[in-house]
XYZ file of C-alpha atoms in Angstrom:
278
model
C -7.633 -78.628 -72.830
C -7.985 -80.154 -76.149
C -6.778 -83.375 -77.777
C -3.091 -84.286 -78.094
C -1.172 -87.293 -79.269
C 1.549 -88.313 -76.715
C 3.990 -90.631 -78.484
C 6.700 -92.745 -76.066
C 10.021 -94.047 -76.668
C 9.440 -97.367 -74.634
C 6.899 -99.936 -75.289
C 6.354 -99.802 -71.373
C 5.772 -96.501 -70.541
C 3.116 -96.282 -73.771
C 1.652 -99.506 -72.008
C 1.293 -98.445 -68.799
C -1.232 -95.408 -69.983
C -2.511 -97.648 -72.636
C -3.941 -100.860 -70.868
C -6.020 -99.400 -68.648
C -7.724 -98.015 -71.753
C -7.561 -101.064 -74.218
C -9.193 -103.301 -71.471
C -12.686 -101.532 -71.392
C -13.506 -103.255 -74.942
C -10.319 -105.817 -74.718
C -12.756 -107.901 -77.165
C -12.312 -104.726 -79.964
C -8.814 -104.034 -79.025
C -7.386 -107.859 -78.572
C -4.409 -107.553 -81.532
C -2.764 -104.874 -79.131
C -1.521 -107.896 -76.820
C -0.125 -109.315 -79.545
C 1.837 -106.446 -81.036
C 3.105 -105.696 -77.226
C 4.215 -109.412 -77.100
C 5.908 -109.015 -80.131
C 7.603 -105.638 -79.482
C 8.808 -106.397 -75.485
C 9.981 -109.950 -77.071
C 12.196 -108.296 -79.989
C 13.012 -104.577 -78.448
C 11.048 -103.304 -81.431
C 11.425 -99.273 -81.495
C 8.609 -98.685 -83.627
C 5.853 -95.770 -83.095
C 3.334 -96.189 -80.024
C 0.821 -93.520 -79.000
C -1.955 -92.312 -77.773
C -4.667 -89.646 -77.709
C -5.270 -87.505 -74.707
C -7.738 -85.247 -72.945
C -6.955 -84.073 -69.729
C -5.227 -86.763 -68.833
C -7.631 -89.062 -69.991
C -6.551 -91.760 -72.925
C -9.271 -91.482 -75.851
C -7.247 -93.491 -78.503
C -4.486 -95.785 -78.544
C -2.138 -96.431 -81.529
C 0.769 -98.704 -82.366
C 3.076 -99.081 -85.273
C 3.324 -102.895 -86.084
C 6.461 -104.965 -87.680
C 4.471 -104.553 -91.203
C 4.170 -101.045 -91.161
C 0.497 -100.527 -90.363
C -1.019 -98.362 -87.917
C -2.864 -100.299 -85.191
C -5.890 -98.170 -84.164
C -8.011 -98.991 -81.004
C -11.547 -97.957 -80.328
C -12.344 -94.118 -80.091
C -14.071 -91.370 -80.259
C -14.664 -89.543 -83.920
C -12.001 -86.813 -82.703
C -9.386 -88.553 -81.569
C -9.002 -90.726 -84.260
C -9.358 -86.872 -86.252
C -6.116 -86.057 -84.142
C -4.006 -89.056 -84.420
C -4.860 -88.578 -88.900
C -3.512 -85.095 -88.318
C -0.767 -86.308 -86.435
C 0.290 -88.727 -89.023
C -0.025 -86.387 -91.597
C 2.127 -83.915 -89.435
C 4.878 -86.265 -89.132
C 4.727 -87.434 -92.827
C 4.108 -91.115 -92.185
C 4.504 -93.729 -95.087
C 2.038 -96.537 -93.687
C 1.624 -99.711 -95.576
C -1.908 -99.793 -94.177
C -4.299 -99.508 -91.381
C -6.016 -101.700 -88.903
C -8.557 -101.373 -86.464
C -12.578 -101.268 -86.216
C -14.081 -99.953 -89.529
C -15.587 -97.246 -88.207
C -12.708 -95.822 -86.987
C -10.229 -96.354 -89.946
C -13.293 -94.956 -91.937
C -13.014 -91.827 -89.934
C -9.251 -91.438 -89.985
C -9.448 -91.962 -93.517
C -11.784 -89.207 -94.266
C -9.926 -86.681 -92.607
C -7.292 -87.652 -94.683
C -9.751 -87.794 -97.926
C -9.184 -91.057 -98.439
C -12.326 -93.172 -97.624
C -12.093 -96.667 -98.228
C -14.023 -98.438 -100.735
C -17.555 -99.305 -99.439
C -16.920 -103.269 -100.109
C -14.017 -105.712 -99.567
C -11.622 -105.296 -102.597
C -7.849 -106.360 -102.772
C -6.891 -102.966 -101.069
C -9.357 -103.884 -98.132
C -9.938 -107.104 -95.733
C -13.109 -106.767 -93.634
C -14.002 -109.421 -90.738
C -16.836 -109.844 -88.741
C -15.708 -110.032 -85.093
C -17.670 -112.107 -82.405
C -17.877 -112.877 -78.910
C -18.570 -116.580 -78.141
C -21.279 -116.284 -75.546
C -22.991 -119.782 -75.443
C -21.197 -122.992 -73.883
C -24.166 -125.357 -73.767
C -22.635 -128.426 -75.255
C -25.060 -130.874 -77.470
C -25.983 -134.022 -75.733
C -26.214 -135.599 -79.444
C -22.276 -135.103 -79.468
C -21.617 -136.070 -75.923
C -19.002 -138.967 -77.354
C -17.159 -136.505 -79.135
C -14.138 -135.062 -77.468
C -12.105 -132.360 -77.952
C -8.419 -133.098 -77.602
C -5.283 -131.879 -78.760
C -3.509 -132.397 -81.657
C -1.280 -135.405 -81.958
C 1.481 -136.764 -84.171
C -0.482 -139.108 -85.903
C -3.293 -136.644 -86.308
C -0.910 -133.975 -87.775
C -0.421 -135.051 -91.359
C -4.466 -134.844 -91.344
C -4.167 -131.286 -89.389
C -1.877 -130.225 -92.008
C -4.003 -130.655 -94.822
C -7.213 -129.569 -93.214
C -4.908 -126.021 -92.615
C -4.130 -126.283 -96.807
C -7.485 -126.566 -97.326
C -8.753 -124.148 -94.818
C -6.013 -120.896 -96.798
C -7.925 -122.335 -99.858
C -11.524 -122.068 -99.570
C -10.697 -118.786 -97.629
C -12.074 -116.012 -99.981
C -9.843 -114.358 -100.746
C -7.357 -117.473 -100.472
C -4.798 -117.434 -98.135
C -1.281 -118.078 -98.461
C -1.276 -121.761 -98.017
C 2.774 -121.350 -96.372
C 1.455 -118.916 -93.932
C -1.539 -120.890 -92.825
C 0.557 -124.535 -92.651
C 3.117 -122.441 -90.570
C 0.389 -121.228 -88.226
C -0.944 -124.598 -87.607
C 2.387 -125.989 -87.187
C 2.795 -123.367 -84.501
C -0.346 -123.623 -82.674
C 0.630 -127.983 -82.856
C 3.886 -127.477 -81.497
C 2.737 -125.390 -78.813
C -0.462 -127.972 -77.780
C -3.134 -124.996 -79.173
C -4.154 -126.773 -82.318
C -7.084 -129.274 -81.773
C -9.169 -131.834 -83.302
C -13.035 -132.965 -82.535
C -12.667 -136.876 -82.691
C -16.003 -139.132 -83.239
C -17.221 -141.575 -80.816
C -14.651 -144.314 -82.925
C -11.836 -141.653 -82.167
C -11.353 -140.380 -85.812
C -11.029 -136.415 -86.296
C -14.161 -134.853 -87.821
C -12.964 -131.103 -87.440
C -9.955 -128.932 -86.063
C -9.299 -125.813 -84.444
C -7.143 -123.695 -82.851
C -6.137 -120.945 -80.012
C -4.078 -118.237 -81.350
C -3.374 -114.951 -79.729
C -5.005 -114.035 -76.349
C -5.444 -111.396 -73.963
C -6.037 -110.912 -70.620
C -9.321 -112.511 -70.659
C -9.725 -113.441 -73.930
C -8.637 -116.539 -76.250
C -9.136 -116.110 -79.771
C -10.152 -119.302 -81.800
C -8.100 -119.674 -85.468
C -8.590 -122.164 -88.429
C -11.831 -123.627 -87.571
C -12.466 -126.264 -90.415
C -15.118 -129.036 -91.035
C -14.142 -131.230 -94.042
C -17.066 -130.878 -96.833
C -18.675 -134.102 -95.939
C -18.976 -133.354 -92.887
C -20.453 -130.291 -92.808
C -24.198 -129.252 -91.831
C -24.337 -131.674 -89.210
C -24.001 -129.074 -86.159
C -20.159 -130.284 -85.589
C -18.991 -126.512 -86.355
C -21.067 -125.589 -83.482
C -20.126 -128.116 -81.138
C -16.155 -127.620 -82.210
C -16.702 -123.866 -81.088
C -18.741 -124.673 -77.938
C -15.637 -126.843 -76.747
C -12.788 -124.478 -77.900
C -14.663 -121.806 -75.823
C -15.474 -124.271 -72.557
C -12.022 -125.311 -72.664
C -10.932 -121.567 -72.779
C -13.098 -121.318 -69.564
C -11.176 -124.057 -68.164
C -7.772 -122.358 -68.747
C -9.345 -119.294 -67.042
C -10.501 -117.261 -69.835
C -13.623 -114.763 -69.444
C -14.644 -115.861 -73.194
C -13.462 -116.359 -76.616
C -13.356 -114.693 -79.831
C -14.037 -115.248 -83.485
C -12.695 -113.520 -86.784
C -14.779 -114.331 -90.101
C -14.599 -113.034 -93.630
C -18.227 -114.591 -94.678
C -19.936 -111.179 -94.949
C -23.466 -112.809 -96.316
C -26.354 -114.691 -94.312
C -25.577 -117.677 -93.088
C -22.751 -116.896 -90.756
C -21.447 -119.915 -88.811
C -20.645 -117.974 -85.850
C -23.977 -115.769 -85.798
C -26.102 -118.919 -86.130
C -24.570 -120.483 -83.234
C -25.371 -117.283 -81.039
C -22.305 -115.917 -80.709
C -22.515 -111.913 -79.866
C -21.224 -109.635 -83.031
C -18.816 -106.958 -82.149
C -18.821 -105.148 -85.320
C -16.812 -105.380 -87.628
C -12.891 -105.098 -88.422
C -10.957 -104.065 -90.950
C -7.176 -104.147 -92.954
C -6.657 -101.403 -95.089
C -3.709 -101.567 -97.281
C -2.443 -98.058 -98.100
C 0.489 -98.879 -100.692
């Protein structure tokens, strides 16, 4: 038999086949859990499919609410099969997202290989997994606590500064809304010093069965280069473990030398890409 694409009209039917495959590389495929949750809550009818050979899944894919095609990890032959399928169906996608090698393989099949470096049509992220959960004794009097009503005005300003300092800058309104959502669900945290003054911020975003994604890691300018960022991420990973998760994931658009997550010993899983087509 040869590789073939199986599409599904019901997200539940697709999920039953896709999840065992997605769990094999759960860190890489973490975005699928968020899209699945969105589709199940809204009864969304957007396309979902798997690439099979002899009953075994070799690639999973979904249309996202923003009309991107989300691709899982997978073999190059399976990616080419999906790429050909999309051409045959004459899809008009807004973009692609997934592991960089998978996205580039999809584009190469269609003669649309992505640009070699980040530009306006492409966002590139390093994807890390936390691996060292040893807290620094120097910060033993620091505490990780949920953002309180009193802390929220400062957290909101930090979220705005986080958006402005991103390269390229992020939508301030969207990031502030995300921070507010995490705050309202008690998933936005500050690291406080011995005098209970907030000195850094981070939040839990989406989750899979075994992972939490750490979002919006922010240390004010005057507090940087003191090990606070490292301690903040460590405390978040420890807290995730306490909640029953295996580990945490972090996305970083800092691709040069000196990446915080690399410096603190996080495991680099690879590069994730969001590629705009129109």
